mmCIF file of C-alpha atoms in Angstrom:
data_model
loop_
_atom_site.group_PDB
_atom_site.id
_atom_site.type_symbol
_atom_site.label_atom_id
_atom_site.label_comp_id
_atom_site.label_asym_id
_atom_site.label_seq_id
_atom_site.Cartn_x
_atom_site.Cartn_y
_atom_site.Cartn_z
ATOM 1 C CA UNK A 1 -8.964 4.384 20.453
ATOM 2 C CA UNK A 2 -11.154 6.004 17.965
ATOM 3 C CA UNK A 3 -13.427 4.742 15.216
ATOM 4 C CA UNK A 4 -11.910 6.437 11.808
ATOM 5 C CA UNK A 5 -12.330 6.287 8.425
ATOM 6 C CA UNK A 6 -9.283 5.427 6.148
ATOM 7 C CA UNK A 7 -9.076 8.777 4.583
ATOM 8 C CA UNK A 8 -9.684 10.272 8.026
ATOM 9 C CA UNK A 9 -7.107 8.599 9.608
ATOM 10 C CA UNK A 10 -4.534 9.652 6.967
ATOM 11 C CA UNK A 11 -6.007 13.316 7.232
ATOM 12 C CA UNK A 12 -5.734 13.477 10.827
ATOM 13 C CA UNK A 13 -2.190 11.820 10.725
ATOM 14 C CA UNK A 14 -0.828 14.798 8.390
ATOM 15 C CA UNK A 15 -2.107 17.594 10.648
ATOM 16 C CA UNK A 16 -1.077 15.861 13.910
ATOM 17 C CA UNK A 17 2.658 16.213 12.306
ATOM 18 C CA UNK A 18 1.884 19.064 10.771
ATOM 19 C CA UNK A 19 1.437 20.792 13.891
ATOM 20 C CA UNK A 20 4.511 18.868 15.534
ATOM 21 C CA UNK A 21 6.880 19.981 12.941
ATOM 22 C CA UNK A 22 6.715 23.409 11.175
ATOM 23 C CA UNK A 23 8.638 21.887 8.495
ATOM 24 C CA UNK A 24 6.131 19.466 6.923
ATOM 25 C CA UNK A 25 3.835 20.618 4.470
ATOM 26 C CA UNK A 26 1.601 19.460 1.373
ATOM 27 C CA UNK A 27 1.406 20.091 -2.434
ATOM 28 C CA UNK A 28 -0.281 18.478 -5.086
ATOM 29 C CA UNK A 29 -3.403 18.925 -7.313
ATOM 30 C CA UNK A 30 -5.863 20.394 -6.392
ATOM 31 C CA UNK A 31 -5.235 19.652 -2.529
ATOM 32 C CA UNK A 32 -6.022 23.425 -0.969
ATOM 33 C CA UNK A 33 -9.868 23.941 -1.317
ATOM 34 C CA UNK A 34 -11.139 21.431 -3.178
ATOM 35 C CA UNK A 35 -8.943 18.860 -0.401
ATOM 36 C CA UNK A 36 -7.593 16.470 -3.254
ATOM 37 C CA UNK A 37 -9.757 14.524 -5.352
ATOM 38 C CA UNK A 38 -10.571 12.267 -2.148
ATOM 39 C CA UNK A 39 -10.699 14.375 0.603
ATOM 40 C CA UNK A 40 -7.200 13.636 1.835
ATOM 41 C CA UNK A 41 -6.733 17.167 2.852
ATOM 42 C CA UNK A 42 -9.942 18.826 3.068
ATOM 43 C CA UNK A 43 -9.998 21.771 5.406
ATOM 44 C CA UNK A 44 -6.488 21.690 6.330
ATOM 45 C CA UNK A 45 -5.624 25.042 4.253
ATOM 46 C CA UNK A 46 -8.003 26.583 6.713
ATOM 47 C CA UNK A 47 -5.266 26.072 9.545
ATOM 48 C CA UNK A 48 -2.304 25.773 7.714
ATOM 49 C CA UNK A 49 -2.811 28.571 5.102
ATOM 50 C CA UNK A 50 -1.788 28.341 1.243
ATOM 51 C CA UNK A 51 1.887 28.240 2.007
ATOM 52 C CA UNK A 52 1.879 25.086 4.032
ATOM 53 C CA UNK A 53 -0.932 23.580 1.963
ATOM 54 C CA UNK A 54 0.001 24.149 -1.723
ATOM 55 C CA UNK A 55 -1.838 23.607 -5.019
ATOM 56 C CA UNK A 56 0.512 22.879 -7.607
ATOM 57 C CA UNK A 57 0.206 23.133 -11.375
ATOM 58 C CA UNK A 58 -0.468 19.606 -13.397
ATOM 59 C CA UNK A 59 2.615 18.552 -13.845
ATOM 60 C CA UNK A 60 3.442 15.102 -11.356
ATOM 61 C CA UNK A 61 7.672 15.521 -13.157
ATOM 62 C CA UNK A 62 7.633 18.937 -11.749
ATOM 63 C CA UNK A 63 6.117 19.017 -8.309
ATOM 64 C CA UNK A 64 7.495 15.746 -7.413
ATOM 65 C CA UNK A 65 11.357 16.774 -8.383
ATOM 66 C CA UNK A 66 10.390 20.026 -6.889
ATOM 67 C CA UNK A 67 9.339 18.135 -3.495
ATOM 68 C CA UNK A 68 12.899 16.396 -3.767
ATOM 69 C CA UNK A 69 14.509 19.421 -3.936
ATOM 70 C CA UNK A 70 12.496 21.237 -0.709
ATOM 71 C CA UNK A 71 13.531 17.427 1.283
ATOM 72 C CA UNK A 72 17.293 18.275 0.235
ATOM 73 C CA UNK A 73 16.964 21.766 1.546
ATOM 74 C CA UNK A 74 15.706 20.373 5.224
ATOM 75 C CA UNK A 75 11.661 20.524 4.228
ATOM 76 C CA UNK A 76 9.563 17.714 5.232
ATOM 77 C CA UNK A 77 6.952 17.600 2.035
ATOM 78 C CA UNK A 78 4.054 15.107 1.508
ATOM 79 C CA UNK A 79 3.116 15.225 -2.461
ATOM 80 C CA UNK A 80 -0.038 13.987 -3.209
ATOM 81 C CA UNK A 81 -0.475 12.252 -6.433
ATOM 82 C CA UNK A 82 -4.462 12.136 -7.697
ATOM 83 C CA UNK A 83 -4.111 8.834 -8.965
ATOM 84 C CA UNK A 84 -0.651 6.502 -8.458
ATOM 85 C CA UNK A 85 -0.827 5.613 -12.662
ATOM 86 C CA UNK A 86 0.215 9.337 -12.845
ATOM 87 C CA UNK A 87 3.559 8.353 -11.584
ATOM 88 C CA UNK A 88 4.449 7.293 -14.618
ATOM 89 C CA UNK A 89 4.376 10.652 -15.730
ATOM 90 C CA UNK A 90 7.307 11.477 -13.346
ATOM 91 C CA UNK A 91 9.289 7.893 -13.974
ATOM 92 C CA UNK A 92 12.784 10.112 -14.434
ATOM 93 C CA UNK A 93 12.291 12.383 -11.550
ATOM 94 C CA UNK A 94 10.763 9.456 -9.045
ATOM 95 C CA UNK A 95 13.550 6.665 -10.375
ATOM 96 C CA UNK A 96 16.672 8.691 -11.297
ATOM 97 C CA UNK A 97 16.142 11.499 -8.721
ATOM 98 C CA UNK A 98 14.184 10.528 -5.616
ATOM 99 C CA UNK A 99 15.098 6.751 -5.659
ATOM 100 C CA UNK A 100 18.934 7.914 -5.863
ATOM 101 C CA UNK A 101 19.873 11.128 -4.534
ATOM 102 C CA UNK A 102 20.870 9.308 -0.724
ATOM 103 C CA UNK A 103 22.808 7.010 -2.727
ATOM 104 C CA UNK A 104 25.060 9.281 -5.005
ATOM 105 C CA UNK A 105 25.442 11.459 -2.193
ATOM 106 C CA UNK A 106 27.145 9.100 0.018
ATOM 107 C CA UNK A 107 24.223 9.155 2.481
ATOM 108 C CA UNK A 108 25.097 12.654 3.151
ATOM 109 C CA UNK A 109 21.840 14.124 2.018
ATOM 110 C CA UNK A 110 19.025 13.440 3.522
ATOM 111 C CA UNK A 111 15.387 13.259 1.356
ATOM 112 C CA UNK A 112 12.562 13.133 3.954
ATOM 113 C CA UNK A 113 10.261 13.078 0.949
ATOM 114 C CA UNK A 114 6.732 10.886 1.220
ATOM 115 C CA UNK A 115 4.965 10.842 -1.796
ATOM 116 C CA UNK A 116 1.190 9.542 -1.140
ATOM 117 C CA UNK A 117 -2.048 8.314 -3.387
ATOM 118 C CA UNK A 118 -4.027 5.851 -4.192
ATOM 119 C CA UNK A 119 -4.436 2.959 -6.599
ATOM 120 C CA UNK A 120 -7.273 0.252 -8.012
ATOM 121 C CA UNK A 121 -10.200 -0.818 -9.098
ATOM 122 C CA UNK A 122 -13.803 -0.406 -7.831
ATOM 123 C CA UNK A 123 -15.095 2.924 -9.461
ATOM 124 C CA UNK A 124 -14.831 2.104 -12.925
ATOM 125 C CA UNK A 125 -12.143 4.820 -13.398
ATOM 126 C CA UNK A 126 -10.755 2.515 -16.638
ATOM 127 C CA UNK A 127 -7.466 1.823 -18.044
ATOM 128 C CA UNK A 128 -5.543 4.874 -16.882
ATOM 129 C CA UNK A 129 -6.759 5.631 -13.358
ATOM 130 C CA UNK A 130 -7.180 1.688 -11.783
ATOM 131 C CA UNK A 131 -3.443 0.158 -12.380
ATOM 132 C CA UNK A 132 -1.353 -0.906 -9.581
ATOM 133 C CA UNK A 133 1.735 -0.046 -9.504
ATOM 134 C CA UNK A 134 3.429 -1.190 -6.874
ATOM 135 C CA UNK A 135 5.862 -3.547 -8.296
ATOM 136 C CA UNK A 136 7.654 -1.109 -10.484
ATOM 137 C CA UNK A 137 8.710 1.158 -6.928
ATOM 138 C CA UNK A 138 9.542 -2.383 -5.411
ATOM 139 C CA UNK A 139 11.834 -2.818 -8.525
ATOM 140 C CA UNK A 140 14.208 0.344 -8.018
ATOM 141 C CA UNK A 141 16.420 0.667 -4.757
ATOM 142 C CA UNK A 142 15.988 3.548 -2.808
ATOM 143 C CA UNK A 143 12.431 3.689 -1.830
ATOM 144 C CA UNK A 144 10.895 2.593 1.073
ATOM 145 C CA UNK A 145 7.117 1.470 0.159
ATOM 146 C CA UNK A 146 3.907 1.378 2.519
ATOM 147 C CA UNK A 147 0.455 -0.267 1.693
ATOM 148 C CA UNK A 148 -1.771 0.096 3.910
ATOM 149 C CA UNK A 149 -5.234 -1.791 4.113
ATOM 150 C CA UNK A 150 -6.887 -0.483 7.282
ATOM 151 C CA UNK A 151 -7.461 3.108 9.020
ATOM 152 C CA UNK A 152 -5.082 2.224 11.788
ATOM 153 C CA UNK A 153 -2.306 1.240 9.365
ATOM 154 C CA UNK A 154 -3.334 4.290 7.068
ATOM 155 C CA UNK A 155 -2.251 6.510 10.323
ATOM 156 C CA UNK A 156 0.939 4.392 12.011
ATOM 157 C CA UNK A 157 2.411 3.812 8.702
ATOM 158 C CA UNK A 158 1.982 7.498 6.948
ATOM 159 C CA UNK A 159 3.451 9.002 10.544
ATOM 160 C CA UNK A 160 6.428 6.809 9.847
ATOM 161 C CA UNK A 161 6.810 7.606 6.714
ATOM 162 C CA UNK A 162 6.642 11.323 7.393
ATOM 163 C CA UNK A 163 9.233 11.292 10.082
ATOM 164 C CA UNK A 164 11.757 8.981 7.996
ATOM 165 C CA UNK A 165 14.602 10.749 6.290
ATOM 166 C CA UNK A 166 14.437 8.551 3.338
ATOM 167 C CA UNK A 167 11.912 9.136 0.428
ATOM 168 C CA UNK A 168 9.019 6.679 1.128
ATOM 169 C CA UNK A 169 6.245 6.074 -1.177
ATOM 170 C CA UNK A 170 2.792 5.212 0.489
ATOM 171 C CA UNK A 171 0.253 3.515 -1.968
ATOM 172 C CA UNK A 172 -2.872 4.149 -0.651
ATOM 173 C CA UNK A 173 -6.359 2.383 -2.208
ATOM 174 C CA UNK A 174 -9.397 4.208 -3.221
ATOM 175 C CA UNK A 175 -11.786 1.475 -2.500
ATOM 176 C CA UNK A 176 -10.584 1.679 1.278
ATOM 177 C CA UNK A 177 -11.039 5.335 1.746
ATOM 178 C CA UNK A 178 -14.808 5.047 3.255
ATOM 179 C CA UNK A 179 -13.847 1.581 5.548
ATOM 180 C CA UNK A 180 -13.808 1.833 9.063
ATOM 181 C CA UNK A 181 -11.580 1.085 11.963
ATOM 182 C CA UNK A 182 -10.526 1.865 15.309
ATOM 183 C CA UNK A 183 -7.301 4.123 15.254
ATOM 184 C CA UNK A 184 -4.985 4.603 18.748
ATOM 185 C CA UNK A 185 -5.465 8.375 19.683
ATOM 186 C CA UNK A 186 -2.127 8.664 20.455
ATOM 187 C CA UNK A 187 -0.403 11.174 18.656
ATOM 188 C CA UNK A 188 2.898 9.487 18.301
ATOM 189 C CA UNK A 189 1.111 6.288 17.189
ATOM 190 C CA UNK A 190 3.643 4.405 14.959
ATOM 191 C CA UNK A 191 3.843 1.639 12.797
ATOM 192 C CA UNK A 192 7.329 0.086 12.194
ATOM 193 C CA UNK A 193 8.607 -0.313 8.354
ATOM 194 C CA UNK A 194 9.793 -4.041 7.570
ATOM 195 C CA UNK A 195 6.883 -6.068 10.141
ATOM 196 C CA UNK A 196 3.768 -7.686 8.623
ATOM 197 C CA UNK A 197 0.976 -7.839 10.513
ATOM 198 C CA UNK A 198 -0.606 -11.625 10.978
ATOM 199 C CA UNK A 199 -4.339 -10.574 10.361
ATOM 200 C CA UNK A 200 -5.523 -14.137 11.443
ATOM 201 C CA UNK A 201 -3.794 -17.094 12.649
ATOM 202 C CA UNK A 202 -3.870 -20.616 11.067
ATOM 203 C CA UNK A 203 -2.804 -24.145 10.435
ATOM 204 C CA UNK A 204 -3.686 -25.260 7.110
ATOM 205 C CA UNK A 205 -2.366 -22.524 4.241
ATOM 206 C CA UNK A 206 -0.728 -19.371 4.190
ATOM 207 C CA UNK A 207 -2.948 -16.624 2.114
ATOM 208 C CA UNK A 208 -0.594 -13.566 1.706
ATOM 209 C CA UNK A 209 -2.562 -10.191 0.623
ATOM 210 C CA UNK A 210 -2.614 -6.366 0.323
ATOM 211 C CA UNK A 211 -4.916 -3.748 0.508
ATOM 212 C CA UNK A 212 -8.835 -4.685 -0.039
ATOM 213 C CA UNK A 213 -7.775 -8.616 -0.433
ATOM 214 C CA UNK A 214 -7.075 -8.487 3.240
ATOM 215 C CA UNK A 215 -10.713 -7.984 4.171
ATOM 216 C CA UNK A 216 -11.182 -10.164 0.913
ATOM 217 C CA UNK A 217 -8.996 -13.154 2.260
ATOM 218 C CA UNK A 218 -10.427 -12.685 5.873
ATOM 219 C CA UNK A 219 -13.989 -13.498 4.686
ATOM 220 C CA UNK A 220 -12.606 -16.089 2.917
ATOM 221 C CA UNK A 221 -11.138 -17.764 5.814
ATOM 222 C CA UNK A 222 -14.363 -17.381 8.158
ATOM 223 C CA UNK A 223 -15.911 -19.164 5.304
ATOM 224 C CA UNK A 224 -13.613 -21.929 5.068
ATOM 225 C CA UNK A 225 -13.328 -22.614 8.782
ATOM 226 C CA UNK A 226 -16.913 -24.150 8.672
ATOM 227 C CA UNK A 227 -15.448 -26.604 6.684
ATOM 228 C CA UNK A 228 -12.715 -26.932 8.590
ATOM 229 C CA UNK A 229 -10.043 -25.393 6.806
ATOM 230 C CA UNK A 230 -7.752 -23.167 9.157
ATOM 231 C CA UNK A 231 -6.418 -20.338 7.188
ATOM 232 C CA UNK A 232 -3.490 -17.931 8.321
ATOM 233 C CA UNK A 233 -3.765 -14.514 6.663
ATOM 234 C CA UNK A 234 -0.920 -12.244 6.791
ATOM 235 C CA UNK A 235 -0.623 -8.606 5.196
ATOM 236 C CA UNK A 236 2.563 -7.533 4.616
ATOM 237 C CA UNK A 237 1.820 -3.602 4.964
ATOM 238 C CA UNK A 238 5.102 -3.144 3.646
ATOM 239 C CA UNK A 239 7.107 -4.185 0.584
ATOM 240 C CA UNK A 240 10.346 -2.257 1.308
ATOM 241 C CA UNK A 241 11.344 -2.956 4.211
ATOM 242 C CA UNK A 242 9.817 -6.613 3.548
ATOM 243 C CA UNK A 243 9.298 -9.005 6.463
ATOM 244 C CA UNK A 244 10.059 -11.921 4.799
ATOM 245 C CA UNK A 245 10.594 -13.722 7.698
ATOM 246 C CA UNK A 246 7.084 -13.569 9.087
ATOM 247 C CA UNK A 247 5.966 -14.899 5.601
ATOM 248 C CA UNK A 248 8.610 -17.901 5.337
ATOM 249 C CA UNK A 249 7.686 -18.731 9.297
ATOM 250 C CA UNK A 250 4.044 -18.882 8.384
ATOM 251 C CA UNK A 251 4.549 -21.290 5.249
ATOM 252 C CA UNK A 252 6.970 -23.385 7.257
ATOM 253 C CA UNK A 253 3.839 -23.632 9.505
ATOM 254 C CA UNK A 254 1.240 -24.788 7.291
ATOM 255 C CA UNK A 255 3.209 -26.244 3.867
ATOM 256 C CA UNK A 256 1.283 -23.912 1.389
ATOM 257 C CA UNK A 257 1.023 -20.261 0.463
ATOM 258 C CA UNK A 258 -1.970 -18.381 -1.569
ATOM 259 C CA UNK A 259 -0.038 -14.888 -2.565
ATOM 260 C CA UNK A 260 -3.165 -12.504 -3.687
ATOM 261 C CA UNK A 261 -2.927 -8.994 -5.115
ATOM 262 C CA UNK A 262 -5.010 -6.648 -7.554
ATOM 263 C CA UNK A 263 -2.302 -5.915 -9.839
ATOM 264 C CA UNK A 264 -1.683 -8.017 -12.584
ATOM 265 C CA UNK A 265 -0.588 -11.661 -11.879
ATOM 266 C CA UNK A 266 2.593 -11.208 -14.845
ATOM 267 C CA UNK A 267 4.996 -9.392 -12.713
ATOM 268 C CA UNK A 268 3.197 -8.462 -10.106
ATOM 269 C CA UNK A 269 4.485 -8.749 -6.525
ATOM 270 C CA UNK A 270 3.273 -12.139 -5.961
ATOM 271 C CA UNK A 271 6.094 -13.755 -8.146
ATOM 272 C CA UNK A 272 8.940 -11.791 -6.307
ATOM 273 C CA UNK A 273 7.252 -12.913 -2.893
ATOM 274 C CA UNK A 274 6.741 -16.532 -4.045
ATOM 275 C CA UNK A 275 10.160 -16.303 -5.229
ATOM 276 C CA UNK A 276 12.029 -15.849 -2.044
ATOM 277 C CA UNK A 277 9.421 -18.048 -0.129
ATOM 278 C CA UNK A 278 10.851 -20.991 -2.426
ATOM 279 C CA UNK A 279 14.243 -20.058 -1.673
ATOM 280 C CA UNK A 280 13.978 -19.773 1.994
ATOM 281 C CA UNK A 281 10.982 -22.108 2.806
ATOM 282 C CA UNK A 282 11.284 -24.796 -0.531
ATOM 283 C CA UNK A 283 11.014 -27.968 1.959
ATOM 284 C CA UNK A 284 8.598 -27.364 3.759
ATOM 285 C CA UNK A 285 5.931 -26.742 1.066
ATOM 286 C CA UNK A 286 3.422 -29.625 0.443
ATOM 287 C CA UNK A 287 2.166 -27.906 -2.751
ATOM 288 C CA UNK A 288 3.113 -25.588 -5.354
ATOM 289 C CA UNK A 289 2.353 -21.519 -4.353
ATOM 290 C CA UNK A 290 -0.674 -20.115 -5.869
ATOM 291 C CA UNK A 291 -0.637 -17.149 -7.281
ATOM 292 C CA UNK A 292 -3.069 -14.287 -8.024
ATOM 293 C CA UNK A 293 -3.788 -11.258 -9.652
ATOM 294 C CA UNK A 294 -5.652 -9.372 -12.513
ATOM 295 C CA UNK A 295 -5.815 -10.746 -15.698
ATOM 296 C CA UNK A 296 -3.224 -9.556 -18.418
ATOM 297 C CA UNK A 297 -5.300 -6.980 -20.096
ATOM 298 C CA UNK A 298 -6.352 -2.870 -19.378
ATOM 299 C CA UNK A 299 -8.356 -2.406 -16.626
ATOM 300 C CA UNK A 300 -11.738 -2.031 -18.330
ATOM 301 C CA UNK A 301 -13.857 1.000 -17.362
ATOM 302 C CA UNK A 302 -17.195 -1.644 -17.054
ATOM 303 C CA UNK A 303 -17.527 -3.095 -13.411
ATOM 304 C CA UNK A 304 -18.710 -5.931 -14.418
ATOM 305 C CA UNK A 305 -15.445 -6.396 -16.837
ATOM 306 C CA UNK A 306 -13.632 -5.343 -13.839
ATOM 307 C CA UNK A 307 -14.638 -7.431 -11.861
ATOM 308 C CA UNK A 308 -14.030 -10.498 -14.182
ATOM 309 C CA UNK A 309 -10.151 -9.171 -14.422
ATOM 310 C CA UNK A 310 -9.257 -9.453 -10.588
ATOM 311 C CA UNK A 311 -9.510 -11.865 -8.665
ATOM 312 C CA UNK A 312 -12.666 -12.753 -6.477
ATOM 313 C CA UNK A 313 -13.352 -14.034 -3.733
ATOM 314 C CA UNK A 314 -14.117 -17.896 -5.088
ATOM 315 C CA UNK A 315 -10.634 -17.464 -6.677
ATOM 316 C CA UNK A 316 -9.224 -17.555 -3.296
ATOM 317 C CA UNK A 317 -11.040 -20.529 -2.528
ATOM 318 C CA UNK A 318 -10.170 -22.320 -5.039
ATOM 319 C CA UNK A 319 -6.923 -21.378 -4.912
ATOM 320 C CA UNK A 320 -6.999 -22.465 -1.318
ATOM 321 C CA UNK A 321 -8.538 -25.925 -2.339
ATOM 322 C CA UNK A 322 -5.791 -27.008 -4.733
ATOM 323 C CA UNK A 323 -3.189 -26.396 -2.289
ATOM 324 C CA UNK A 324 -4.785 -28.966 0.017
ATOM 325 C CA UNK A 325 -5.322 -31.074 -3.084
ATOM 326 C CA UNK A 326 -9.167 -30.620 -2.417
ATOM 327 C CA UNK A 327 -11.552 -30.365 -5.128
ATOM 328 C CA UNK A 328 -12.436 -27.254 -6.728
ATOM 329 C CA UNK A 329 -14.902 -25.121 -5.239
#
C-alpha cells in the first residue's frame, strides 16, 4: 500500500497500463505539457512522447468521435474532458455513436473507449463548469459509468475501465483531486464494475452517496453514533453496472434509506435509485426514502450561494432524523 492523492492515483493508473499495453494512449485539451487542467497527466509526455500523449484541438464532438473511431480500429484511448458539462458539447457523438456502435454492430465491434473528467462544485467555477451530469449517461444504454470517491477507487476502477472493451465513462470530482488515501501497489489492482462498496456498517438507516458525500455522510454518521444512531453508508462507485442488490439488502436491514448526491435533486440519480429500492425492498421500509440533491437552479459562481444549493452536512441529519421520526436537528 501507498499513500496517494486522487489525481495521483489516476495518473499513476494510466502510465502503469500505459506501459502494459502499447495500445493505450491519451488525448484531450491541453493534456501534453501543461498535464490537463488538473494535473491528470502531467509529465507523462516526457515518457510517452506527443504521439501517445496527444493535445487535441477544442472541439469535445471531434476528439471524442475521433477516440471512437481509434477504439474501432483496435486502439485503447483515454479522452480527457476538462470539465464533464463539456459533454454536452459532444451529446450526438457520445449518445448516438459511442453509446451504440457495440449495439448496431451485433457486438462484433469492440469500443475499448474510456472517456474521463471531472464534475462539481467547490471552486466557484459557476453555472457551466460545476453541473453533474451523471444521470443523463445513466439514461442511455451502452455505457458503463464509474464514480469514484477515493484514491484507491480512482486507480481500481479507471484500470478497469481501461482494460474493458466497452466504452466506459469515468466521472471523476474536482473537489477530490487533493484527498488522500492508501492505494494497493499492485499493478494489476482492480476494482470490479457492478459492486458497491459498504463504507460503514449500520443498523438504523441506509445513507446512499457518491463522490465527496461519502466523506460527507461518514462524518455524519460518527456524529450521530454519539447519539446513538447507527448509520450504514454505502457508495455505489458505480451506476452502470449498478449493485442494486447491496443497496436493497442494506434497506431491508435497517427500514430506511437517505439517497444523497450533488446533482440536482429533479432527476437526479437519487429518484432512479429510490425507485427500484421501492420496487424491490417496498415492505420493509418503516419510512418514506429521503432524497437529496442541489437545489433546482444554476450553480452560482458565489461559494457561499453554492453552498446554499447542495446539500450540507445538517441536511443529512435531518434527513436522517425524519426517517426515524426524530425531531429535526
Amino acid at each position: 500500500m501507498s499513500v496517494k492523492t486522487y489525481v495521483q492515483a489516476i495518473r499513476e493508473t494510466m502510465r502503469d497500463e500505459m506501459r502494459r499495453d502499447e495500445k493505450v494512449f491519451v488525448m484531450g485539451e491541453d493534456v501534453e505539457v501543461l498535464g490537463g487542467i488538473f494535473g491528470a497527466t502531467r509529465d507523462l509526455v516526457k515518457e510517452f512522447g506527443p504521439d501517445r500523449i496527444r493535445n487535441t484541438p477544442i472541439s469535445e464532438a471531434g476528439f471524442i468521435s475521433a477516440g471512437l473511431g481509434a477504439a474501432c480500429a483496435g486502439m485503447r484511448p483515454i479522452v480527457e474532458l476538462m470539465y464533464m458539462d463539456f459533454a454536452l458539447v459532444a451529446g450526438d457523438s457520445l449518445i448516438n455513436q459511442v453509446a451504440k456502435t457495440r449495439y448496431i454492430f451485433g457486438g462484433k465491434a469492440r469500443v475499448p473507449l474510456v472517456i474521463r473528467g471531472q464534475q462539481g462544485v467547490g471552486r466557484g467555477n459557476a453555472a457551466t463548469h460545476s453541473q453533474s451530469v451523471e444521470a443523463i449517461f445513466m439514461h442511455f444504454p451502452g455505457f458503463k459509468l464509474a464514480m469514484p470517491s477515493t484514491p484507491a477507487d480512482a486507480a481500481g476502477l479507471l484500470r478497469t475501465a481501461i482494460r474493458d472493451d466497452n466504452p466506459v465513462i469515468v466521472i471523476e470530482h474536482k473537489a477530490l483531486y487533493i484527498t488522500k488515501g492508501e492505494v494497493p501497489d499492485d499493478p494489476d489492482f482492480m476494482i470490479p464494475f457492478g459492486k458497491a462498496n459498504i463504507v460503514r456498517s449500520g443498523k438504523d438507516v441506509t445513507v446512499i452517496a457518491t463522490h465527496t458525500y461519502v466523506k460527507k455522510a461518514l462524518d455524519v454518521a460518527e456524529k450521530l453514533a454519539q447519539e446513538g444512531i447507527d448509520v450504514e453508508v454505502i457508495d455505489p462507485r458505480t451506476l452502470v453496472p449498478l449493485d442494486i442488490a447491496t443497496l436493497t439488502d442494506s434497506v431491508r436491514k435497517t427500514g430506511r434509506a437517505v439517497i444523497v448526491h450533488e446533482a440536482h435533486r429533479t432527476g437526479g440519480i437519487g429518484a432512479e435509485l429510490a425507485s427500484q429500492i421501492y420496487e424491490l425492498a417496498f415492505p420493509y421500509l418503516d419510512a418514506p426514502i429521503e432524497r437529496l440533491g442541489a437545489k433546482s437552479c444554476p450553480l452560482p459562481f458565489n461559494l457561499g450561494l453554492e453552498n446554499a444549493v447542495v446539500p450540507q452536512p445538517d441536511d443529512i441529519v435531518r434527513a436522517i432524523k425524519r426517517t426515524l421520526h426524530l425531531k429535526e436537528a
